[in-house]
Amino acid sequence: MKIGIGYDVHKLVENRKLIIGGIHIPHERGLLGHSDADVLVHAIMDSILGALALGDIGKHFPDTDNSYKDIDSMLLLAKTYNLMVECGYEIGNVDCVIAAQRPKLAPYIDSMRENMARVLNTDKSNINIKATTTEKLGFEGREEGISTQVVCLLKNRD
């Protein structure tokens, strides 16, 4: 078994869609990034890559590569999943926390879990996603951005 941690943060800006966990969430601002800036998916990818000691998403999907410009992060998660399988591992479980003052994410969490489970080829019961505010403290509380922390456990496929 191997364990990995992931962290990601993106700034909220005008004229961008808010995509979290592969779900478009209606909001007046979206996350800024080279790809679709899906803060949850990026942190999950980093946790998997970390557990495998394969670096981070910047190494595998650099923002200097225009082929990743505005790409759906779920496609990048699928590529990360394939790396995990090639290394002989599968998901044990993934536990995530998203910090955002607004919008309220609770209505979307079940769909996010289903998306992650589908792409990671695991049961939805192995994916946990929590959302919290920061009680108006810090950049999340001031609604300047959204952050996500993830821990994952990988187990041998044998």
One Martini backbone bead per residue (centre of mass of N, CA, C, O) as a GRO file, in nm:
protein
  158
    1MET     BB    1   0.101   0.034   0.015
    2LYS     BB    2  -0.003   0.378  -0.057
    3ILE     BB    3   0.050   0.728   0.013
    4GLY     BB    4  -0.121   1.047  -0.062
    5ILE     BB    5  -0.090   1.401  -0.130
    6GLY     BB    6  -0.309   1.684  -0.203
    7TYR     BB    7  -0.285   2.020  -0.353
    8ASP     BB    8  -0.510   2.298  -0.437
    9VAL     BB    9  -0.526   2.624  -0.615
   10HIS     BB   10  -0.766   2.880  -0.717
   11LYS     BB   11  -0.871   3.153  -0.878
   12LEU     BB   12  -1.125   3.381  -0.884
   13VAL     BB   13  -1.307   3.469  -1.189
   14GLU     BB   14  -1.411   3.612  -1.453
   15ASN     BB   15  -1.518   3.441  -1.734
   16ARG     BB   16  -1.565   3.157  -1.583
   17LYS     BB   17  -1.606   2.841  -1.520
   18LEU     BB   18  -1.730   2.627  -1.266
   19ILE     BB   19  -1.515   2.350  -1.194
   20ILE     BB   20  -1.606   2.058  -0.991
   21GLY     BB   21  -1.570   1.732  -1.031
   22GLY     BB   22  -1.689   1.770  -1.335
   23ILE     BB   23  -1.876   2.014  -1.247
   24HIS     BB   24  -2.108   2.247  -1.325
   25ILE     BB   25  -2.124   2.553  -1.137
   26PRO     BB   26  -2.323   2.791  -1.057
   27HIS     BB   27  -2.150   3.108  -1.107
   28GLU     BB   28  -2.000   3.427  -1.134
   29ARG     BB   29  -1.739   3.245  -1.104
   30GLY     BB   30  -1.416   3.113  -1.180
   31LEU     BB   31  -1.136   2.924  -1.246
   32LEU     BB   32  -0.798   2.978  -1.278
   33GLY     BB   33  -0.638   2.829  -1.573
   34HIS     BB   34  -0.508   2.631  -1.818
   35SER     BB   35  -0.728   2.469  -1.770
   36ASP     BB   36  -1.029   2.420  -1.598
   37ALA     BB   37  -0.944   2.430  -1.283
   38ASP     BB   38  -0.988   2.159  -1.121
   39VAL     BB   39  -0.920   2.141  -0.793
   40LEU     BB   40  -0.998   1.847  -0.724
   41VAL     BB   41  -0.862   1.684  -0.948
   42HIS     BB   42  -0.574   1.790  -0.900
   43ALA     BB   43  -0.544   1.678  -0.609
   44ILE     BB   44  -0.589   1.384  -0.680
   45MET     BB   45  -0.358   1.353  -0.875
   46ASP     BB   46  -0.133   1.432  -0.673
   47SER     BB   47  -0.185   1.199  -0.476
   48ILE     BB   48  -0.121   0.971  -0.672
   49LEU     BB   49   0.161   1.063  -0.764
   50GLY     BB   50   0.280   1.066  -0.479
   51ALA     BB   51   0.238   0.764  -0.409
   52LEU     BB   52   0.424   0.690  -0.678
   53ALA     BB   53   0.668   0.887  -0.712
   54LEU     BB   54   0.583   1.101  -0.987
   55GLY     BB   55   0.524   1.369  -0.871
   56ASP     BB   56   0.339   1.602  -1.063
   57ILE     BB   57   0.127   1.767  -1.274
   58GLY     BB   58   0.346   1.959  -1.391
   59LYS     BB   59   0.518   1.726  -1.510
   60HIS     BB   60   0.282   1.584  -1.690
   61PHE     BB   61   0.098   1.882  -1.721
   62PRO     BB   62   0.205   2.144  -1.848
   63ASP     BB   63   0.145   2.498  -1.889
   64THR     BB   64   0.341   2.495  -2.160
   65ASP     BB   65   0.122   2.304  -2.288
   66ASN     BB   66  -0.124   2.354  -2.530
   67SER     BB   67  -0.277   2.073  -2.507
   68TYR     BB   68  -0.394   2.177  -2.205
   69LYS     BB   69  -0.572   2.394  -2.299
   70ASP     BB   70  -0.882   2.377  -2.152
   71ILE     BB   71  -0.889   2.109  -2.034
   72ASP     BB   72  -1.031   1.833  -1.917
   73SER     BB   73  -0.951   1.699  -1.612
   74MET     BB   74  -1.071   1.414  -1.653
   75LEU     BB   75  -0.858   1.333  -1.865
   76LEU     BB   76  -0.616   1.355  -1.669
   77LEU     BB   77  -0.720   1.147  -1.468
   78ALA     BB   78  -0.713   0.909  -1.666
   79LYS     BB   79  -0.405   0.920  -1.708
   80THR     BB   80  -0.337   0.875  -1.409
   81TYR     BB   81  -0.473   0.605  -1.384
   82ASN     BB   82  -0.293   0.460  -1.592
   83LEU     BB   83  -0.033   0.492  -1.430
   84MET     BB   84  -0.128   0.334  -1.184
   85VAL     BB   85  -0.175   0.066  -1.331
   86GLU     BB   86   0.116   0.035  -1.446
   87CYS     BB   87   0.220   0.020  -1.131
   88GLY     BB   88   0.000  -0.181  -0.975
   89TYR     BB   89  -0.260  -0.001  -0.896
   90GLU     BB   90  -0.526   0.094  -0.667
   91ILE     BB   91  -0.790   0.204  -0.512
   92GLY     BB   92  -0.879   0.242  -0.188
   93ASN     BB   93  -0.884   0.563  -0.106
   94VAL     BB   94  -1.059   0.890  -0.098
   95ASP     BB   95  -0.994   1.211   0.065
   96CYS     BB   96  -1.183   1.522   0.068
   97VAL     BB   97  -1.131   1.891   0.079
   98ILE     BB   98  -1.329   2.181   0.034
   99ALA     BB   99  -1.253   2.536   0.017
  100ALA     BB  100  -1.555   2.743   0.035
  101GLN     BB  101  -1.769   2.995   0.075
  102ARG     BB  102  -1.848   2.999  -0.234
  103PRO     BB  103  -2.045   2.787  -0.313
  104LYS     BB  104  -2.259   2.556  -0.245
  105LEU     BB  105  -2.168   2.196  -0.265
  106ALA     BB  106  -2.362   1.972  -0.160
  107PRO     BB  107  -2.545   1.919  -0.427
  108TYR     BB  108  -2.262   1.794  -0.587
  109ILE     BB  109  -2.110   1.559  -0.444
  110ASP     BB  110  -2.233   1.298  -0.558
  111SER     BB  111  -2.145   1.353  -0.853
  112MET     BB  112  -1.845   1.370  -0.796
  113ARG     BB  113  -1.812   1.084  -0.689
  114GLU     BB  114  -1.905   0.943  -0.945
  115ASN     BB  115  -1.687   1.054  -1.131
  116MET     BB  116  -1.439   0.946  -0.978
  117ALA     BB  117  -1.517   0.645  -0.975
  118ARG     BB  118  -1.530   0.605  -1.279
  119VAL     BB  119  -1.233   0.691  -1.357
  120LEU     BB  120  -1.104   0.505  -1.106
  121ASN     BB  121  -1.237   0.228  -1.091
  122THR     BB  122  -1.450   0.256  -0.841
  123ASP     BB  123  -1.616   0.277  -0.566
  124LYS     BB  124  -1.796   0.524  -0.419
  125SER     BB  125  -1.709   0.432  -0.121
  126ASN     BB  126  -1.395   0.535  -0.191
  127ILE     BB  127  -1.531   0.830  -0.203
  128ASN     BB  128  -1.457   1.141  -0.038
  129ILE     BB  129  -1.651   1.451   0.002
  130LYS     BB  130  -1.580   1.772   0.130
  131ALA     BB  131  -1.728   2.080   0.257
  132THR     BB  132  -1.600   2.414   0.334
  133THR     BB  133  -1.553   2.676   0.522
  134THR     BB  134  -1.364   2.973   0.667
  135GLU     BB  135  -1.528   3.192   0.812
  136LYS     BB  136  -1.405   3.437   0.632
  137LEU     BB  137  -1.115   3.325   0.607
  138GLY     BB  138  -0.909   3.410   0.399
  139PHE     BB  139  -0.920   3.356   0.061
  140GLU     BB  140  -1.175   3.188   0.075
  141GLY     BB  141  -1.346   3.382   0.258
  142ARG     BB  142  -1.301   3.625   0.036
  143GLU     BB  143  -1.345   3.492  -0.253
  144GLU     BB  144  -1.058   3.441  -0.425
  145GLY     BB  145  -1.076   3.120  -0.369
  146ILE     BB  146  -0.993   2.763  -0.406
  147SER     BB  147  -0.947   2.469  -0.206
  148THR     BB  148  -0.763   2.145  -0.190
  149GLN     BB  149  -0.763   1.835  -0.006
  150VAL     BB  150  -0.577   1.516  -0.036
  151VAL     BB  151  -0.618   1.165   0.031
  152CYS     BB  152  -0.450   0.852  -0.059
  153LEU     BB  153  -0.504   0.502  -0.116
  154LEU     BB  154  -0.296   0.248  -0.232
  155LYS     BB  155  -0.323  -0.071  -0.395
  156ASN     BB  156  -0.251  -0.362  -0.487
  157ARG     BB  157  -0.369  -0.561  -0.761
  158ASP     BB  158  -0.321  -0.863  -0.647
   0.00000   0.00000   0.00000
